[in-house]
Coordinates of C-alpha atoms in Angstrom, one line a residue:
M26 CA 12.3 -0.2 -9.7
L27 CA 12.5 3.2 -8.2
T28 CA 11.8 5.0 -11.4
F29 CA 8.7 2.8 -11.8
Y30 CA 7.5 3.8 -8.3
Y31 CA 8.3 7.5 -8.9
R32 CA 6.3 7.5 -12.1
L33 CA 3.4 5.5 -10.6
A34 CA 3.3 7.9 -7.6
S35 CA 3.3 11.0 -9.9
I36 CA 0.3 9.4 -11.8
L37 CA -1.5 8.5 -8.6
R38 CA -0.8 11.7 -6.7
P39 CA -4.0 13.6 -8.0
L40 CA -6.0 10.6 -6.7
Q41 CA -4.7 10.8 -3.1
T42 CA -7.9 12.4 -1.7
L43 CA -9.8 9.6 -3.3
W44 CA -7.6 7.0 -1.7
F45 CA -8.0 8.8 1.7
G46 CA -11.8 8.9 1.3
L47 CA -12.1 5.3 0.4
A48 CA -9.8 4.3 3.3
I49 CA -12.0 6.2 5.7
I50 CA -15.1 4.4 4.2
C51 CA -13.3 1.0 4.5
L52 CA -12.3 1.8 8.1
G53 CA -15.9 2.7 8.9
W54 CA -17.1 -0.5 7.3
L55 CA -14.6 -2.5 9.4
V56 CA -15.6 -0.8 12.6
Y57 CA -19.3 -1.5 11.8
L58 CA -18.5 -5.1 11.2
L59 CA -16.5 -5.4 14.4
L60 CA -19.0 -3.6 16.7
R61 CA -22.5 -3.7 15.3
A62 CA -23.0 -6.3 12.6
P63 CA -24.5 -9.7 13.2
V64 CA -22.0 -12.5 13.8
E65 CA -22.6 -14.3 10.4
V66 CA -22.2 -11.1 8.4
S67 CA -19.2 -10.0 10.5
Q68 CA -17.4 -13.3 10.1
R69 CA -18.0 -13.3 6.3
W70 CA -16.9 -9.7 5.5
Q71 CA -14.3 -8.7 8.1
L72 CA -11.3 -10.0 6.1
T73 CA -12.6 -8.3 3.0
A74 CA -12.9 -5.0 4.8
L75 CA -9.5 -5.4 6.3
V76 CA -7.8 -6.2 3.0
S77 CA -9.5 -3.3 1.3
F78 CA -8.3 -1.0 4.0
A79 CA -4.8 -2.3 3.8
F80 CA -4.7 -1.9 0.0
L81 CA -5.9 1.7 0.2
L82 CA -3.3 2.4 2.9
N83 CA -0.6 0.9 0.8
M84 CA -1.7 3.1 -2.1
M85 CA -1.5 6.2 0.1
L86 CA 1.9 5.1 1.4
L87 CA 3.1 4.7 -2.2
T88 CA 2.0 8.2 -3.2
L89 CA 3.5 9.8 -0.1
L90 CA 6.9 7.9 0.0
F91 CA 7.7 8.2 -3.7
A92 CA 6.2 11.7 -4.4
T93 CA 9.6 13.3 -5.3
P94 CA 12.7 11.5 -6.7
I95 CA 16.0 11.7 -4.8
T96 CA 18.1 14.6 -6.1
A97 CA 21.6 13.6 -7.1
V98 CA 24.6 15.2 -5.3
A99 CA 27.8 16.4 -6.8
P100 CA 30.5 13.8 -6.0
T101 CA 32.9 16.2 -4.2
A102 CA 32.6 15.7 -0.5
F103 CA 32.4 12.4 1.4
W104 CA 29.4 13.1 3.7
P105 CA 27.0 14.3 1.0
R106 CA 27.8 11.3 -1.1
L107 CA 27.3 9.0 1.8
Q108 CA 24.0 10.6 2.7
Y109 CA 22.8 10.3 -0.9
R110 CA 23.7 6.6 -1.1
L111 CA 22.0 5.9 2.2
R112 CA 18.9 7.8 1.1
Y113 CA 18.9 5.8 -2.1
L114 CA 19.4 2.5 -0.3
L115 CA 16.5 3.3 2.1
H116 CA 14.2 4.3 -0.8
Y117 CA 15.1 1.1 -2.6
C118 CA 14.3 -0.9 0.6
L119 CA 11.0 0.9 0.9
A120 CA 10.2 0.0 -2.7
W121 CA 10.8 -3.6 -1.8
V122 CA 8.6 -3.3 1.3
V123 CA 5.8 -1.8 -0.8
T124 CA 6.1 -4.5 -3.4
V125 CA 6.0 -7.3 -0.8
L126 CA 2.9 -5.6 0.8
F127 CA 1.2 -5.4 -2.6
L128 CA 1.9 -9.1 -3.2
L129 CA 0.6 -10.1 0.3
I130 CA -2.5 -8.0 -0.3
L131 CA -3.1 -9.6 -3.7
W132 CA -2.6 -13.1 -2.2
L133 CA -5.1 -12.3 0.6
F134 CA -7.6 -10.9 -2.0
L135 CA -7.4 -14.1 -4.0
R136 CA -8.0 -16.1 -0.9
I137 CA -11.0 -14.0 -0.1
T138 CA -12.3 -14.4 -3.6
L139 CA -12.0 -18.2 -3.6
G140 CA -13.1 -18.7 0.0
I141 CA -15.9 -16.2 0.5
I142 CA -17.2 -14.8 -2.7
V143 CA -17.3 -17.9 -4.9
P144 CA -19.5 -19.9 -2.4
L145 CA -21.9 -16.9 -2.5
L146 CA -22.3 -17.3 -6.3
L147 CA -22.8 -21.1 -6.2

């Protein structure tokens, strides 16, 4: 799992400025919907803006957290081995957190698609 995220982060690393720019645009869209938009428009598109912003933040989180793989330590001393294992465990837990966040965002996106966008097309 960690090698997948390291590879994915290395592929997505050049696009980090794009993720940041799109996140700022989504945040501006969300602020507009919260403060200035009419109530009907705001109620319809707030969740979409929020989920889009969350997805882009998750992409930025992935590229920042998994930018460099953990370097292995020579198994001579106790403390360096313990630090390496704890660092590896924390990276593995972060990989699971990112995966759960992606699944939650995907589920919310599917709910938006079925609940908001499909009635617009009918």
